[in-house]
């Protein structure tokens, strides 16, 4: 079993930056694929970034490409999301997710096995 916990959310002005962290604990290895999702009020949860075993094996949704960067530290069992040039439309609860065995990046919420409780990000105008 793997437990995930996000941190780093908060209130930021448009154009600002935030760095989200996701710490994994429990029975976890260093090769699992990780992803970041977000869910705005009244909308479905959608994936915005994913990463495989290596940092270069990554994926981004069109809405965040060029502004967000996903990275990982396998030694620390952590994944990060650097968010720059934030917009009010980025306001959402952000979740990290993990797969227990895949080494390659995964795109699609049905592919992930474990989820964190989420952290709120609010971007003001």
PDB file of C-alpha atoms in Angstrom:
ATOM      1  CA  UNK A   1       0.000   0.000   0.000  1.00  0.00           C
ATOM      2  CA  UNK A   2       1.184   3.492  -0.879  1.00  0.00           C
ATOM      3  CA  UNK A   3       0.153   6.723   0.791  1.00  0.00           C
ATOM      4  CA  UNK A   4       0.508  10.064  -0.977  1.00  0.00           C
ATOM      5  CA  UNK A   5       0.325  13.544   0.474  1.00  0.00           C
ATOM      6  CA  UNK A   6       0.474  16.829  -1.422  1.00  0.00           C
ATOM      7  CA  UNK A   7       1.785  20.101  -0.060  1.00  0.00           C
ATOM      8  CA  UNK A   8       2.635  23.575  -1.302  1.00  0.00           C
ATOM      9  CA  UNK A   9      -0.789  24.828  -2.319  1.00  0.00           C
ATOM     10  CA  UNK A  10      -2.110  28.228  -1.405  1.00  0.00           C
ATOM     11  CA  UNK A  11      -3.185  31.614  -2.681  1.00  0.00           C
ATOM     12  CA  UNK A  12      -1.133  33.348  -5.340  1.00  0.00           C
ATOM     13  CA  UNK A  13      -1.624  36.274  -7.686  1.00  0.00           C
ATOM     14  CA  UNK A  14      -1.956  35.782 -11.413  1.00  0.00           C
ATOM     15  CA  UNK A  15       1.464  35.575 -12.998  1.00  0.00           C
ATOM     16  CA  UNK A  16       3.008  34.159  -9.859  1.00  0.00           C
ATOM     17  CA  UNK A  17       4.495  30.773  -9.129  1.00  0.00           C
ATOM     18  CA  UNK A  18       3.945  27.849  -6.795  1.00  0.00           C
ATOM     19  CA  UNK A  19       5.801  24.604  -6.265  1.00  0.00           C
ATOM     20  CA  UNK A  20       3.761  21.588  -5.258  1.00  0.00           C
ATOM     21  CA  UNK A  21       5.286  18.548  -3.623  1.00  0.00           C
ATOM     22  CA  UNK A  22       3.988  15.014  -3.288  1.00  0.00           C
ATOM     23  CA  UNK A  23       5.542  12.688  -0.746  1.00  0.00           C
ATOM     24  CA  UNK A  24       5.049   8.941  -1.006  1.00  0.00           C
ATOM     25  CA  UNK A  25       5.205   6.594   1.955  1.00  0.00           C
ATOM     26  CA  UNK A  26       4.450   2.988   2.726  1.00  0.00           C
ATOM     27  CA  UNK A  27       5.288   0.220   0.294  1.00  0.00           C
ATOM     28  CA  UNK A  28       6.670   2.212  -2.582  1.00  0.00           C
ATOM     29  CA  UNK A  29       9.477   1.752  -5.037  1.00  0.00           C
ATOM     30  CA  UNK A  30      11.507   4.117  -7.146  1.00  0.00           C
ATOM     31  CA  UNK A  31      10.200   3.140 -10.582  1.00  0.00           C
ATOM     32  CA  UNK A  32       6.521   3.956 -10.337  1.00  0.00           C
ATOM     33  CA  UNK A  33       4.929   6.409 -12.718  1.00  0.00           C
ATOM     34  CA  UNK A  34       3.533   9.551 -11.108  1.00  0.00           C
ATOM     35  CA  UNK A  35       1.013  12.102 -12.242  1.00  0.00           C
ATOM     36  CA  UNK A  36      -0.546  15.402 -11.303  1.00  0.00           C
ATOM     37  CA  UNK A  37      -4.269  16.016 -11.679  1.00  0.00           C
ATOM     38  CA  UNK A  38      -6.511  18.922 -10.886  1.00  0.00           C
ATOM     39  CA  UNK A  39     -10.213  19.408 -10.360  1.00  0.00           C
ATOM     40  CA  UNK A  40     -11.979  22.742 -10.477  1.00  0.00           C
ATOM     41  CA  UNK A  41     -15.450  23.198  -8.937  1.00  0.00           C
ATOM     42  CA  UNK A  42     -18.101  21.581 -11.105  1.00  0.00           C
ATOM     43  CA  UNK A  43     -15.547  20.023 -13.439  1.00  0.00           C
ATOM     44  CA  UNK A  44     -14.052  16.578 -13.866  1.00  0.00           C
ATOM     45  CA  UNK A  45     -10.647  15.662 -12.553  1.00  0.00           C
ATOM     46  CA  UNK A  46      -8.122  15.918 -15.353  1.00  0.00           C
ATOM     47  CA  UNK A  47      -4.491  15.021 -15.706  1.00  0.00           C
ATOM     48  CA  UNK A  48      -2.128  17.896 -16.330  1.00  0.00           C
ATOM     49  CA  UNK A  49       1.273  16.213 -16.033  1.00  0.00           C
ATOM     50  CA  UNK A  50       2.876  12.792 -15.803  1.00  0.00           C
ATOM     51  CA  UNK A  51       6.346  11.384 -15.318  1.00  0.00           C
ATOM     52  CA  UNK A  52       7.976   7.983 -15.623  1.00  0.00           C
ATOM     53  CA  UNK A  53      11.085   6.547 -14.051  1.00  0.00           C
ATOM     54  CA  UNK A  54      13.278   9.180 -15.672  1.00  0.00           C
ATOM     55  CA  UNK A  55      12.666  12.911 -15.650  1.00  0.00           C
ATOM     56  CA  UNK A  56      12.817  13.104 -19.445  1.00  0.00           C
ATOM     57  CA  UNK A  57       9.883  10.689 -19.749  1.00  0.00           C
ATOM     58  CA  UNK A  58       7.182  13.253 -19.101  1.00  0.00           C
ATOM     59  CA  UNK A  59       3.852  14.484 -20.438  1.00  0.00           C
ATOM     60  CA  UNK A  60       1.833  17.686 -20.103  1.00  0.00           C
ATOM     61  CA  UNK A  61      -1.646  18.748 -21.033  1.00  0.00           C
ATOM     62  CA  UNK A  62      -1.954  21.577 -23.526  1.00  0.00           C
ATOM     63  CA  UNK A  63      -3.380  23.849 -20.851  1.00  0.00           C
ATOM     64  CA  UNK A  64      -0.172  23.822 -18.789  1.00  0.00           C
ATOM     65  CA  UNK A  65       2.518  23.004 -21.337  1.00  0.00           C
ATOM     66  CA  UNK A  66       5.327  25.530 -21.203  1.00  0.00           C
ATOM     67  CA  UNK A  67       4.250  26.821 -17.785  1.00  0.00           C
ATOM     68  CA  UNK A  68       4.387  23.761 -15.505  1.00  0.00           C
ATOM     69  CA  UNK A  69       7.265  21.356 -14.976  1.00  0.00           C
ATOM     70  CA  UNK A  70       7.035  17.951 -13.343  1.00  0.00           C
ATOM     71  CA  UNK A  71      10.081  16.362 -11.754  1.00  0.00           C
ATOM     72  CA  UNK A  72      10.880  13.608  -9.305  1.00  0.00           C
ATOM     73  CA  UNK A  73      13.418  12.550  -6.727  1.00  0.00           C
ATOM     74  CA  UNK A  74      13.341   8.779  -6.515  1.00  0.00           C
ATOM     75  CA  UNK A  75      15.668   8.706  -3.534  1.00  0.00           C
ATOM     76  CA  UNK A  76      13.207  10.851  -1.560  1.00  0.00           C
ATOM     77  CA  UNK A  77      10.129   9.139  -3.041  1.00  0.00           C
ATOM     78  CA  UNK A  78       8.787  12.523  -4.041  1.00  0.00           C
ATOM     79  CA  UNK A  79       7.402  14.226  -7.115  1.00  0.00           C
ATOM     80  CA  UNK A  80       7.138  17.957  -7.716  1.00  0.00           C
ATOM     81  CA  UNK A  81       5.170  20.332  -9.872  1.00  0.00           C
ATOM     82  CA  UNK A  82       6.671  23.740 -10.543  1.00  0.00           C
ATOM     83  CA  UNK A  83       3.894  26.063 -11.673  1.00  0.00           C
ATOM     84  CA  UNK A  84       4.832  29.352 -13.308  1.00  0.00           C
ATOM     85  CA  UNK A  85       2.813  32.096 -14.969  1.00  0.00           C
ATOM     86  CA  UNK A  86      -0.272  31.044 -13.057  1.00  0.00           C
ATOM     87  CA  UNK A  87      -3.696  32.059 -14.316  1.00  0.00           C
ATOM     88  CA  UNK A  88      -7.060  32.294 -12.537  1.00  0.00           C
ATOM     89  CA  UNK A  89      -8.176  29.277 -14.584  1.00  0.00           C
ATOM     90  CA  UNK A  90      -5.511  27.249 -12.778  1.00  0.00           C
ATOM     91  CA  UNK A  91      -7.566  27.501  -9.591  1.00  0.00           C
ATOM     92  CA  UNK A  92      -8.382  23.949  -8.521  1.00  0.00           C
ATOM     93  CA  UNK A  93      -7.641  21.203  -6.057  1.00  0.00           C
ATOM     94  CA  UNK A  94      -4.443  19.515  -7.178  1.00  0.00           C
ATOM     95  CA  UNK A  95      -3.871  15.803  -6.660  1.00  0.00           C
ATOM     96  CA  UNK A  96      -0.874  13.583  -7.138  1.00  0.00           C
ATOM     97  CA  UNK A  97      -1.273   9.976  -8.188  1.00  0.00           C
ATOM     98  CA  UNK A  98       0.982   6.955  -8.517  1.00  0.00           C
ATOM     99  CA  UNK A  99       1.146   3.611 -10.250  1.00  0.00           C
ATOM    100  CA  UNK A 100       2.699   0.762  -8.321  1.00  0.00           C
ATOM    101  CA  UNK A 101       4.867  -0.742 -11.047  1.00  0.00           C
ATOM    102  CA  UNK A 102       4.925   1.145 -14.350  1.00  0.00           C
ATOM    103  CA  UNK A 103       8.251   2.688 -15.305  1.00  0.00           C
ATOM    104  CA  UNK A 104       6.908   4.746 -18.174  1.00  0.00           C
ATOM    105  CA  UNK A 105       4.718   7.810 -18.078  1.00  0.00           C
ATOM    106  CA  UNK A 106       0.975   7.129 -17.864  1.00  0.00           C
ATOM    107  CA  UNK A 107      -1.795   9.343 -19.181  1.00  0.00           C
ATOM    108  CA  UNK A 108      -5.317   8.688 -17.942  1.00  0.00           C
ATOM    109  CA  UNK A 109      -6.808   8.637 -14.461  1.00  0.00           C
ATOM    110  CA  UNK A 110      -7.910   4.997 -14.735  1.00  0.00           C
ATOM    111  CA  UNK A 111      -4.269   3.948 -14.976  1.00  0.00           C
ATOM    112  CA  UNK A 112      -3.312   5.169 -11.511  1.00  0.00           C
ATOM    113  CA  UNK A 113      -3.592   3.093  -8.352  1.00  0.00           C
ATOM    114  CA  UNK A 114      -2.988   5.559  -5.521  1.00  0.00           C
ATOM    115  CA  UNK A 115      -4.144   9.099  -4.835  1.00  0.00           C
ATOM    116  CA  UNK A 116      -3.356  11.862  -2.409  1.00  0.00           C
ATOM    117  CA  UNK A 117      -6.033  13.897  -0.621  1.00  0.00           C
ATOM    118  CA  UNK A 118      -5.324  17.010  -2.676  1.00  0.00           C
ATOM    119  CA  UNK A 119      -4.090  20.528  -2.033  1.00  0.00           C
ATOM    120  CA  UNK A 120      -5.953  23.721  -2.902  1.00  0.00           C
ATOM    121  CA  UNK A 121      -4.493  26.246  -5.321  1.00  0.00           C
ATOM    122  CA  UNK A 122      -6.230  29.599  -5.741  1.00  0.00           C
ATOM    123  CA  UNK A 123      -4.999  32.108  -8.303  1.00  0.00           C
ATOM    124  CA  UNK A 124      -6.413  35.595  -7.882  1.00  0.00           C
ATOM    125  CA  UNK A 125      -6.911  38.114 -10.676  1.00  0.00           C
TER     126      UNK A 125
END
